[in-house]
Coordinates of C-alpha atoms in Angstrom, one line a residue:
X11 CA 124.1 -64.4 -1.0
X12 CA 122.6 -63.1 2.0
X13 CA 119.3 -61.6 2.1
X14 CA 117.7 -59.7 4.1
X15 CA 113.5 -60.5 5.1
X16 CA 112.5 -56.7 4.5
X17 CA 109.6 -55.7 2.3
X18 CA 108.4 -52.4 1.4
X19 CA 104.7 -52.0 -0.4
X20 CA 105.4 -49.5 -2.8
X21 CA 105.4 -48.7 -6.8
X22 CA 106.4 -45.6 -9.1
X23 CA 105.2 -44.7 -12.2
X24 CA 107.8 -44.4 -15.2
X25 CA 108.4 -41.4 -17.1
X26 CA 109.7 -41.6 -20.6
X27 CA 112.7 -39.5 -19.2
X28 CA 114.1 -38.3 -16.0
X29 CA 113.6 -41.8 -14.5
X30 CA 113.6 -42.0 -10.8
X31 CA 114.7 -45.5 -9.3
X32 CA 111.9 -47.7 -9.2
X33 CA 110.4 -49.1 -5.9
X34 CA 108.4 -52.7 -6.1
X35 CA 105.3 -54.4 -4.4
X36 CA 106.7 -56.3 -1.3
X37 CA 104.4 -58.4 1.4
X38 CA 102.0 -56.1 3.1
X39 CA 102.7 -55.1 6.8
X40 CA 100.3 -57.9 8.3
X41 CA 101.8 -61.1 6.0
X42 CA 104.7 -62.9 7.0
X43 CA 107.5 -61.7 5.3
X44 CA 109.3 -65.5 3.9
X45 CA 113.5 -65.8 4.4
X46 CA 115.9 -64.1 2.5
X47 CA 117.0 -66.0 -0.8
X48 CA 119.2 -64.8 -3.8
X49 CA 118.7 -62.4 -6.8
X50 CA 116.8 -60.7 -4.7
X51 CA 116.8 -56.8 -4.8
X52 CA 113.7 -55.6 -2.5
X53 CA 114.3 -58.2 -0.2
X54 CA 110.7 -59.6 0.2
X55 CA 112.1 -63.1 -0.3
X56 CA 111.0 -63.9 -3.6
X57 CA 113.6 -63.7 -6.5
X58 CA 113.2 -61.6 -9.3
X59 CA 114.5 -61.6 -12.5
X60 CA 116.7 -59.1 -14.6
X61 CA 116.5 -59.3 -18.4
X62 CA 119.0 -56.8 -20.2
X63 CA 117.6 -55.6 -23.4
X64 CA 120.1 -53.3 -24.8
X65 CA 118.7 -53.2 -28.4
X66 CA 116.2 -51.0 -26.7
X67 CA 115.4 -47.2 -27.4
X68 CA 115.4 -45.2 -24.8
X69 CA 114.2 -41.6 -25.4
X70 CA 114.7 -42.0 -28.6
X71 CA 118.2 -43.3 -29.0
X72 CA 118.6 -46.4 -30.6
X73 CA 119.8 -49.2 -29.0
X74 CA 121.2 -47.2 -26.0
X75 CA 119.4 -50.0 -24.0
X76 CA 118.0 -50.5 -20.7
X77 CA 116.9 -53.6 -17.4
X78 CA 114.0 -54.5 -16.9
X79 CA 113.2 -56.3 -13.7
X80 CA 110.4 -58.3 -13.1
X81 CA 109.6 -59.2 -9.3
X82 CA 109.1 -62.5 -8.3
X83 CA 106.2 -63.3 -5.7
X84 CA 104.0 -65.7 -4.2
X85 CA 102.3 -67.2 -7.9
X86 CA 106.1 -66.7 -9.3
X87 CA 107.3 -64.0 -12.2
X88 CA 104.5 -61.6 -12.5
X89 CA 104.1 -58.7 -14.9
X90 CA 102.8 -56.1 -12.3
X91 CA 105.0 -53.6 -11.5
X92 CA 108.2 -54.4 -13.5
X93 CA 110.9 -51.7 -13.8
X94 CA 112.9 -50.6 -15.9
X95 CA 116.4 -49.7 -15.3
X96 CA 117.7 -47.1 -18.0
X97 CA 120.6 -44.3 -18.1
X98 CA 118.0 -42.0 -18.1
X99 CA 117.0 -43.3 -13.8
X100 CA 117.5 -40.9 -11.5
X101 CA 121.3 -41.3 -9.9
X102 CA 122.1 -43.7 -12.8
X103 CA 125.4 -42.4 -14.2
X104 CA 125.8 -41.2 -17.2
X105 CA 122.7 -40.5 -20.6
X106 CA 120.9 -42.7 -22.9
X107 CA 123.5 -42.3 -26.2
X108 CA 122.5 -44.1 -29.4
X109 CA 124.5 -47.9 -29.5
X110 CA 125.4 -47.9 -25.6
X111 CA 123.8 -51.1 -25.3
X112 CA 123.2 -50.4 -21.6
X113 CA 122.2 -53.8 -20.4
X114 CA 124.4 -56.1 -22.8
X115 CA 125.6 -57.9 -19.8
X116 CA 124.0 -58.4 -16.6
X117 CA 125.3 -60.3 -13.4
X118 CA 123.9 -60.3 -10.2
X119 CA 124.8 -60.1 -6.9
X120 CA 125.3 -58.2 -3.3
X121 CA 128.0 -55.8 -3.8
X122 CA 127.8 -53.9 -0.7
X123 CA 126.9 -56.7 1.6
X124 CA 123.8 -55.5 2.6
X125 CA 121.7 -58.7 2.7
X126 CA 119.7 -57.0 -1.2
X127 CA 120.7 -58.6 -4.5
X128 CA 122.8 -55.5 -6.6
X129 CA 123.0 -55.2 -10.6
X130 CA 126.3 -55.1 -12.1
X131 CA 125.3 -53.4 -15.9
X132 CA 127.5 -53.6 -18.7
X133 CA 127.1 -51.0 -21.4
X134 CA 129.8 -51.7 -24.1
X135 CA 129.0 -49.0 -26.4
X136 CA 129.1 -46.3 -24.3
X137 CA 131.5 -43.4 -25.3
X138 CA 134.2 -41.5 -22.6
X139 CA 134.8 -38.3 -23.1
X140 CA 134.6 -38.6 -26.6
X141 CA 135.8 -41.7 -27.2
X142 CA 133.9 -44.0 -28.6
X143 CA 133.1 -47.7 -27.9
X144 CA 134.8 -47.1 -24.5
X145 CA 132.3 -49.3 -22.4
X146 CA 132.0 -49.0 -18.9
X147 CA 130.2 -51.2 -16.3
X148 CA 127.2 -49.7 -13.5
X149 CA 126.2 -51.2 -10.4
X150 CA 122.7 -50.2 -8.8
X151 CA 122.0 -51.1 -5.2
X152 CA 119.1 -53.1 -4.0
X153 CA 116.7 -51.6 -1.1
X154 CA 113.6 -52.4 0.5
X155 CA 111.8 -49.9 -2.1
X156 CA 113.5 -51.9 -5.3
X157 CA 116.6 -49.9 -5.5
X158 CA 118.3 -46.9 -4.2
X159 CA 121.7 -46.0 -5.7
X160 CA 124.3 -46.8 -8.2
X161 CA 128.0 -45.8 -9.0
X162 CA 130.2 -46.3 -12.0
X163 CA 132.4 -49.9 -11.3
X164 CA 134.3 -49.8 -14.2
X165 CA 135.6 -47.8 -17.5
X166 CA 137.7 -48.4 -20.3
X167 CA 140.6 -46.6 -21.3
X168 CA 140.2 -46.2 -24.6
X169 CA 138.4 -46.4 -27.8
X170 CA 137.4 -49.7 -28.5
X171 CA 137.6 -51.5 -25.1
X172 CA 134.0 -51.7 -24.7
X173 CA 134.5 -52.8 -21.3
X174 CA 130.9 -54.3 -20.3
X175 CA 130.6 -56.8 -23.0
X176 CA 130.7 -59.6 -20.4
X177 CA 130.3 -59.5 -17.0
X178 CA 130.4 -61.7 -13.5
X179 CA 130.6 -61.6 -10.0
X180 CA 132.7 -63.3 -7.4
X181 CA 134.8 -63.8 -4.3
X182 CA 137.8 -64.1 -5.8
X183 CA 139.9 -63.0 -2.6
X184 CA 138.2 -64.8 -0.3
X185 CA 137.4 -61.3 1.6
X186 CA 134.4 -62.3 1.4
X187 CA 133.1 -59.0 -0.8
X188 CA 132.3 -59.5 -4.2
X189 CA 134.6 -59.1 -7.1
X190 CA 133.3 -58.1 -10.5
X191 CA 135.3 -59.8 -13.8
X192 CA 134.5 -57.2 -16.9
X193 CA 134.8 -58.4 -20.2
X194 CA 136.2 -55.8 -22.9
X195 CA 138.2 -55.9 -26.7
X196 CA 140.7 -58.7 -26.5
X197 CA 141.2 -58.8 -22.6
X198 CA 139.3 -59.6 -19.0
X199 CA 139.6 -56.8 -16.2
X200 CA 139.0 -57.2 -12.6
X201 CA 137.4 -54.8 -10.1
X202 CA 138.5 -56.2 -6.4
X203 CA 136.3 -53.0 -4.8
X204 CA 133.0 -52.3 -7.2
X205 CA 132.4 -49.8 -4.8
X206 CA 135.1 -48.0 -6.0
X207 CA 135.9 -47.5 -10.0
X208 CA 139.1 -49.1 -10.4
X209 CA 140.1 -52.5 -12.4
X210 CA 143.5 -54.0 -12.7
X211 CA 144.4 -56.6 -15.7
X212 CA 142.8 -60.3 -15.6
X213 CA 144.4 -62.0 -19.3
X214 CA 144.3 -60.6 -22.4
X215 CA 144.8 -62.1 -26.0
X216 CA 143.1 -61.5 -29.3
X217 CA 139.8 -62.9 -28.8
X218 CA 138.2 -62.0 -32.8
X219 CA 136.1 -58.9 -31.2
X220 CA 133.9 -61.2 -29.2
X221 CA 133.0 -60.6 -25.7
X222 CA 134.7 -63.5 -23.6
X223 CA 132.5 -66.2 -22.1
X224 CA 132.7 -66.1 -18.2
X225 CA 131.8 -68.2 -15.0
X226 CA 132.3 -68.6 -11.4
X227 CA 133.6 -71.6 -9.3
X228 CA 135.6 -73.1 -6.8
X229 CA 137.4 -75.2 -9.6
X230 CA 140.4 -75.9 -7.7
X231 CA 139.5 -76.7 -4.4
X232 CA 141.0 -73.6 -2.3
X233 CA 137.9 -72.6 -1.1
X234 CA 138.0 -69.3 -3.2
X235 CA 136.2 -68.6 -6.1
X236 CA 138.1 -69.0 -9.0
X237 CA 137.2 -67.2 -12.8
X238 CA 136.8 -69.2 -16.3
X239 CA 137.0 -67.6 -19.2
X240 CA 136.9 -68.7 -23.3
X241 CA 137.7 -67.3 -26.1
X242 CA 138.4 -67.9 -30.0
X243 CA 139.6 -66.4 -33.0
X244 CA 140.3 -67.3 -36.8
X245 CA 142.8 -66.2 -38.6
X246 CA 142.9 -62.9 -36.8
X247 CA 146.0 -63.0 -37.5
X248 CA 146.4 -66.5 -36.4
X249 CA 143.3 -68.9 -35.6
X250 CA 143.3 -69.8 -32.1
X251 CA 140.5 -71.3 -29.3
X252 CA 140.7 -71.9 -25.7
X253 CA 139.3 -72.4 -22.4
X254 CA 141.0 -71.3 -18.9
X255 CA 140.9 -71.3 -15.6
X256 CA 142.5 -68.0 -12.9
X257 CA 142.8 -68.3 -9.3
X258 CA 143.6 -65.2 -7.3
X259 CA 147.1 -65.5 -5.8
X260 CA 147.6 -63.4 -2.9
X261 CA 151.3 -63.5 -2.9
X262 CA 150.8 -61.5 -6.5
X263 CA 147.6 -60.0 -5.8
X264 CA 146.8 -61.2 -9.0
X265 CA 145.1 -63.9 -11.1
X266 CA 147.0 -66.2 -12.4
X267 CA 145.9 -68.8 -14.7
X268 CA 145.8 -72.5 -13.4
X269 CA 144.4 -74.3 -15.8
X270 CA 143.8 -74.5 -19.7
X271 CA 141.9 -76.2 -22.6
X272 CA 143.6 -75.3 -25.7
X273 CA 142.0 -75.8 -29.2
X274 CA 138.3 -75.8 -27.6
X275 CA 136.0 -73.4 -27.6
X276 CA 132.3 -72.7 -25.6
X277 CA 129.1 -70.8 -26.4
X278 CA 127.9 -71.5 -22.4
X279 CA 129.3 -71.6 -19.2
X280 CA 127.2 -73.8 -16.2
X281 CA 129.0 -74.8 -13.1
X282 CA 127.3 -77.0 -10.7
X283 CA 128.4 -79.8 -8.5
X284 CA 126.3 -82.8 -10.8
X285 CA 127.9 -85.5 -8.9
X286 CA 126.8 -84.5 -5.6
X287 CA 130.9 -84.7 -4.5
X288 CA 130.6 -81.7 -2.9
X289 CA 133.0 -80.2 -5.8
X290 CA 132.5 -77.7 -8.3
X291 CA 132.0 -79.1 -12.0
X292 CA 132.0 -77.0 -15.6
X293 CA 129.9 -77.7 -18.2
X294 CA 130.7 -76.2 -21.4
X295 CA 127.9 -75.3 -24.2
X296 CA 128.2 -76.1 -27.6
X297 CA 132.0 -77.0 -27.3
X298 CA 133.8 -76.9 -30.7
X299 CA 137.4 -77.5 -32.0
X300 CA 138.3 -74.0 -33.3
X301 CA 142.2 -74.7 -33.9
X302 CA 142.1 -77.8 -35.7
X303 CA 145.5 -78.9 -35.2
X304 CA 144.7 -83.1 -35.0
X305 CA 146.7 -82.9 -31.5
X306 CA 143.8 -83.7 -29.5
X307 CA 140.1 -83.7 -28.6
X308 CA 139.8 -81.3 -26.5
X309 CA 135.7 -81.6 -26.3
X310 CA 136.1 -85.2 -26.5
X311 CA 134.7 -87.8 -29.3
X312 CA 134.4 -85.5 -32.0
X313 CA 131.2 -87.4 -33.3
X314 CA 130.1 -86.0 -30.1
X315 CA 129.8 -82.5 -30.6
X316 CA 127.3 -82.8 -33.6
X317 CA 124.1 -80.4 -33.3
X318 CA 126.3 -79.1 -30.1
X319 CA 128.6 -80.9 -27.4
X320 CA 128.5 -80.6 -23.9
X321 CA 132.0 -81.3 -22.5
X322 CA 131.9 -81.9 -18.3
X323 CA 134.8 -81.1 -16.2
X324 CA 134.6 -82.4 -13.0
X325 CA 135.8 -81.5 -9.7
X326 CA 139.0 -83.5 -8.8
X327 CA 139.2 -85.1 -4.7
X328 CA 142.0 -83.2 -4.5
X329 CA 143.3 -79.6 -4.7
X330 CA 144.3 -78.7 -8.3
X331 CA 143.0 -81.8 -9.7
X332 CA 140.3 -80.2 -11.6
X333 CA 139.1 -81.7 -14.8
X334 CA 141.1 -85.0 -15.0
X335 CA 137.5 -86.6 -14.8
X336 CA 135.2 -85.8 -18.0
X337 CA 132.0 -86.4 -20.1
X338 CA 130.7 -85.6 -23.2
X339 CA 127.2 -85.6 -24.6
X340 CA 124.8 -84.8 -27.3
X341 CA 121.5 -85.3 -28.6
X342 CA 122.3 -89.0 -29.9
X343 CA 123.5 -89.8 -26.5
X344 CA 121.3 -92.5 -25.0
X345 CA 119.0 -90.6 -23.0
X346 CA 119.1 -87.1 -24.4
X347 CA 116.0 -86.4 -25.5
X348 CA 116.3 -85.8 -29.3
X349 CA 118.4 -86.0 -32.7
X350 CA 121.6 -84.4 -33.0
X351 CA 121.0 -82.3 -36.4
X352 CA 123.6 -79.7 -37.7
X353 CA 122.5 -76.0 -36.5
X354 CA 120.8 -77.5 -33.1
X355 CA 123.3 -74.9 -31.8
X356 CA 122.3 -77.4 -28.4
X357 CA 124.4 -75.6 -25.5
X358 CA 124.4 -72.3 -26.7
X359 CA 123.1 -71.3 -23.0
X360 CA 123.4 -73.5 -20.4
X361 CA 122.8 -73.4 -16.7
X362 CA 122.9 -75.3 -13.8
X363 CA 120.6 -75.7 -10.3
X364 CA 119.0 -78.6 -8.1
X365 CA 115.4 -78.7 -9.9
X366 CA 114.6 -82.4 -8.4
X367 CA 115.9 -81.6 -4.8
X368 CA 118.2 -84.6 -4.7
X369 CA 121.5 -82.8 -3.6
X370 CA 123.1 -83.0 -6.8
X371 CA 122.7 -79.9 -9.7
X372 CA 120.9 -80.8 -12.4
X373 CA 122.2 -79.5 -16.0
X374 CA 119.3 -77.1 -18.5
X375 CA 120.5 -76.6 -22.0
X376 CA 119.1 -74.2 -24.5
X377 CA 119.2 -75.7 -28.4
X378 CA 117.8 -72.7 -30.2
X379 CA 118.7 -73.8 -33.3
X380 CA 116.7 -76.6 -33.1
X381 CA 114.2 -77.3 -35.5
X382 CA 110.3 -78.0 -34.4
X383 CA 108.6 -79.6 -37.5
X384 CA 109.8 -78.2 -40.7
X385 CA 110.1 -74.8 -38.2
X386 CA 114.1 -74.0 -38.4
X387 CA 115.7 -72.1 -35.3
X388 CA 112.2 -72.8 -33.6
X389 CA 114.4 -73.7 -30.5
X390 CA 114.0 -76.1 -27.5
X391 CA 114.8 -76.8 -23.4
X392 CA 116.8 -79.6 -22.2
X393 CA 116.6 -80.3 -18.2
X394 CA 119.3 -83.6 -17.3
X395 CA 119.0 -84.4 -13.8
X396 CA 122.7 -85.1 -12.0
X397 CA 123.7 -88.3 -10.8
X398 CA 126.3 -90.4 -8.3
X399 CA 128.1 -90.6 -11.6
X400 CA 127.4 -86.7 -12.9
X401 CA 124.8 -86.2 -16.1
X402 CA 126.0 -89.2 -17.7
X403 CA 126.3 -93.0 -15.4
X404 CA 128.8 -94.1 -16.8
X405 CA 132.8 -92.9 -15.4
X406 CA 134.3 -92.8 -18.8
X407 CA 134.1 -89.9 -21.3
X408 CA 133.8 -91.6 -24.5
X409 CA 130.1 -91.4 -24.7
X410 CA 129.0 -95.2 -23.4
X411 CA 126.8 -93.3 -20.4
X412 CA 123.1 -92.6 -20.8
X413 CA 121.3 -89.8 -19.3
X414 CA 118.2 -89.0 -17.8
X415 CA 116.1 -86.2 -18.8
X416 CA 113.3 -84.5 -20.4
X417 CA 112.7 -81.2 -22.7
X418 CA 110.4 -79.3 -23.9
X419 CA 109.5 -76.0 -26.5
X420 CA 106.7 -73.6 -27.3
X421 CA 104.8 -76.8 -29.0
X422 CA 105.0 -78.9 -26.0
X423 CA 101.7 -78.6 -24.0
X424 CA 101.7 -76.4 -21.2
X425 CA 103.7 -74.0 -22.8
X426 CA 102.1 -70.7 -23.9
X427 CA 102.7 -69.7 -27.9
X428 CA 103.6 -71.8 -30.8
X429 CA 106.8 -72.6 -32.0
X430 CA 107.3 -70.8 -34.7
X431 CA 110.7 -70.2 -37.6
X432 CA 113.2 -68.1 -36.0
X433 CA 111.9 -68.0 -32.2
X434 CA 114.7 -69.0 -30.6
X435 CA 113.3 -70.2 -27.7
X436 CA 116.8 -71.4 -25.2
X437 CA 118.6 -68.7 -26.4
X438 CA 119.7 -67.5 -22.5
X439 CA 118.4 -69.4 -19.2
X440 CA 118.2 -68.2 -16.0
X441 CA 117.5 -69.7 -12.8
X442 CA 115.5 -68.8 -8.7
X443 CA 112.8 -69.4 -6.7
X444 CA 110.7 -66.9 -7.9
X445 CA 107.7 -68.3 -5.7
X446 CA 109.5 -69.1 -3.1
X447 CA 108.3 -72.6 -2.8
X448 CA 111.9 -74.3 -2.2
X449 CA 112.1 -75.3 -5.5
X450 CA 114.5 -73.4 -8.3
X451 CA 112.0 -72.4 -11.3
X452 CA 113.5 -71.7 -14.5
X453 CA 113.5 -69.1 -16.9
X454 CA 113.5 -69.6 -21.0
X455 CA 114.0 -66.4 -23.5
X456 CA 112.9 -66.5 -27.3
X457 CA 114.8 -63.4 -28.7
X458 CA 113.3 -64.0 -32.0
X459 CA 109.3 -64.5 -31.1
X460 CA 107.3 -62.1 -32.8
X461 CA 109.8 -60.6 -35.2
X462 CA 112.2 -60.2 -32.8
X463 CA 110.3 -58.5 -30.4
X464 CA 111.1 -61.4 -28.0
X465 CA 110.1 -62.9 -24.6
X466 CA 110.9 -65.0 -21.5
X467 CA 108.5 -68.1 -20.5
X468 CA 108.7 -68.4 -16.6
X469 CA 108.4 -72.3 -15.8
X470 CA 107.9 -72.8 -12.2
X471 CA 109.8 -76.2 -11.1
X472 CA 111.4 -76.2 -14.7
X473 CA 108.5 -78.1 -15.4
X474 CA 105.6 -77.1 -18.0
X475 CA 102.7 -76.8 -15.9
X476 CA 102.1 -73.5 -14.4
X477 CA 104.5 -71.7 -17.4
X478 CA 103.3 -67.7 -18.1
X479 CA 104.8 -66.0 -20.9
X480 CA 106.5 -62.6 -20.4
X481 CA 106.5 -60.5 -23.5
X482 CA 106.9 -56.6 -23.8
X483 CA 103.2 -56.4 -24.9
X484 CA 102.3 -58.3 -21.3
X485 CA 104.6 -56.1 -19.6
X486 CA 103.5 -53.2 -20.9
X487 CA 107.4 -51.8 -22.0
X488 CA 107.4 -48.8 -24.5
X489 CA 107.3 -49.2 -28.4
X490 CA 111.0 -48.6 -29.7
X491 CA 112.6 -48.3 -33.1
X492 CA 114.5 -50.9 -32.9
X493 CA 113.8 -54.5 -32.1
X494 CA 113.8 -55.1 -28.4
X495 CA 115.2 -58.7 -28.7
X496 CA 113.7 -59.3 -25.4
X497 CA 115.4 -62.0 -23.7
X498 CA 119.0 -62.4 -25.4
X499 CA 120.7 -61.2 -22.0
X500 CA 119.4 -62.7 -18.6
X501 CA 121.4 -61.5 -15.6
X502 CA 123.0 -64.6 -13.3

């Protein structure tokens, strides 16, 4: 993403309603403004951070939802000054309806080129002229002053297609303008313009009403970004799981799939090049047989996926030779720090960046179904550092490799709160260089702390030291009638 080194000292005040788009602190006029870098939306160089909390009342509907964006700066994620981004913002299409979930899916990215991180917003619920459940997907533009625009990107046709429910972001042309793949009811649409508000068909099968998982990559070597997408159902009306790969065929002007996993299924989505090969790898979360049909294994050992699997693909060294190469790990895998327990729910989120700086991505897994103590769905953070070899050092994918790697939770010291029963802490992850010290910091929600009221702990270096605690008390967001859940979505 390119990014421009603009900065504009400003803030607004929010209303309850008739929300004008907010402006953020930047460097003042006499510091030196640092270079651009990604998720970035006012352009002062530090990344910020967009946390979609659509179980949030806004003028009193519940759960229409909203973003709130905290700014990054020069001692990382701060409170001061966070926005929130609602239906009810000035220019923001569309009013706050009870169950849109306006912010149930968030990507990031630069959809008009203009050098300032934009916001994609999926809001799944929202109802179309009368229909309900429609869904329908928002992008507001990044400025110097925070933002300064938006435009419907997407709509769904009918009742029930709650387009929104998943979102991402991609050159899937190799245009070089972003591409926005939407998530709705049993199918994936793609928006080749999100300037404009038109989609044309991705795939579509039954997926048992659940919003598809989604990532970005050059999986095949074409030098275009290519889409991944998973999906499961049982016995609705037949029980089927899989994972795929689309690359965008310009002949057919189309996506057409070019590579499958049938019988697995993923919570997570991380791709990263952990070998350092200069080749985009996948790392699935939590990766389960679904379709038990005893042909294969299709998220290798099955001893393996205990407490939560993580099956590698790797990059092939040719073109189309995606994922001959694989590994599979848990939390009994030498290395790994803890016990594989049923429930660890270890790869529910998962995301991938270079946190040691040795040229090769480095692999962070949320467990928040671990257990702390006799504290159940307490939940914990995994960092494993890429190798020559990938996560694991060993070539084969039968679980002889070890890893290297460390974790941590809300008991660990250096990390603000307790753990507690039900916190959740790794439920999303999120990645940037909110202090722009070269270094990718990490971000780790708890949807459950405080009786669901939720939070995000902002660990500079993905390391404990240094690690603030973002709550909606500390950020000062409105009470609500419902709980906000802060946390569960954090935009990529």
């Amino acid at each position: 993403m390119r990014t421009r080194t603009l900065a504009l000292a400003a803030a607004t005040a929010l209303a309850a309603t008739g929300l004008t788009l907010p402006v953020a602190a930047g460097a003042a006029a006499d510091e030196p403004v640092p270079p651009a870098t990604e998720s970035d939306f006012n352009g002062d160089g530090y990344a910020d951070l967009a946390v979609g909390v659509p179980d949030a009342s806004v003028g009193g509907k519940a759960k229409a939802g909203y973003v709130n964006v905290v700014w990054g700066g020069p001692k990382g994620l701060r409170g001061a000054g966070n926005v929130r981004v609602t239906q009810s913002t000035k220019n923001v299409p569309g009013t706050p309806e009870a169950g849109d979930r306006f912010g149930a899916a968030v990507a990031v990215t630069d959809v008009d080129n203009d050098g300032y991180a934009d916001l994609a917003i999926g809001a799944p619920g929202e109802d179309i002229d009368g229909r309900a459940d429609t869904g329908g997907v928002t992008v507001v533009y990044g400025d110097a002053g925070g933002f300064a625009g938006s435009h419907t990107a997407a709509r769904g046709e009918k009742a029930g297609d709650r387009y929104g429910n998943a979102v991402v972001a991609a050159d899937f042309t190799g245009d070089t303008d972003m591409d926005l793949a939407i998530g709705g009811t049993d199918k994936v649409v793609v928006n080749y313009n999100p300037r404009a508000d038109r989609t044309q068909p991705g795939m579509g099968d039954r997926m048992g009403g659940r919003a598809p998982v989604l990532s970005t990559g050059d999986y095949n070597g074409d030098g275009r970004d290519d889409l991944a997408v998973a999906y499961y159902t049982k016995q609705q009306p037949y029980t089927q799981s899989h994972v795929m790969l689309y690359h965008y065929d310009s002949r057919e002007g189309r996506l057409l799939l070019d590579w499958a996993n049938s019988n697995g299924a993923t919570s997570a989505f991380a791709t990263g090049d952990f070998n350092g090969d200069g080749r985009d790898d996948l790392a699935l979360g939590n990766c389960r047989e679904i379709a038990d049909e005893n042909i294969d294994d299709p998220c290798g050992p099955e001893e393996l996926t205990k407490g939560g699997g993580i099956h590698i693909r790797y990059g092939g060294d040719r073109p189309n030779d995606f994922g001959t190469r694989k590994q599979t790990l848990n939390q009994d895998t030498p290395g790994v720090p803890g016990v594989a327990e049923t429930g660890d729910g270890f790869g529910e989120a998962v995301t991938a960046a270079d946190v040691n700086g040795d040229g090769r991505d480095d692999l962070i897994v949320g467990a928040p179904g671990e257990a702390i103590g006799a504290k159940k769905n307490a939940g914990s953070a995994t960092v494993l550092f890429g190798g020559k070899k990938g996560i694991l050092d060993a070539d084969d994918e039968i679980g002889d490799g070890a890893a290297k790697g460390y974790a941590f939770q809300q008991d660990t010291d250096q990390i603000p709160g307790t753990a507690e029963t039900g916190d959740r802490f790794g439920a999303a992850l999120a990645t940037g260089d909110h202090d722009h010290d070269g270094t990718p910091d990490l971000a780790v929600s708890a949807p459950g702390e405080n009786a669901s009221t939720g939070g995000v702990w902002a660990v500079p270096g993905a390391l404990p030291p240094g690690t603030t605690a973002l709550t909606p008390n500390s950020l000062s967001l409105p009470a609500t009638s419902t709980a906000l859940a802060y946390g569960s979505v954090l935009g990529r």
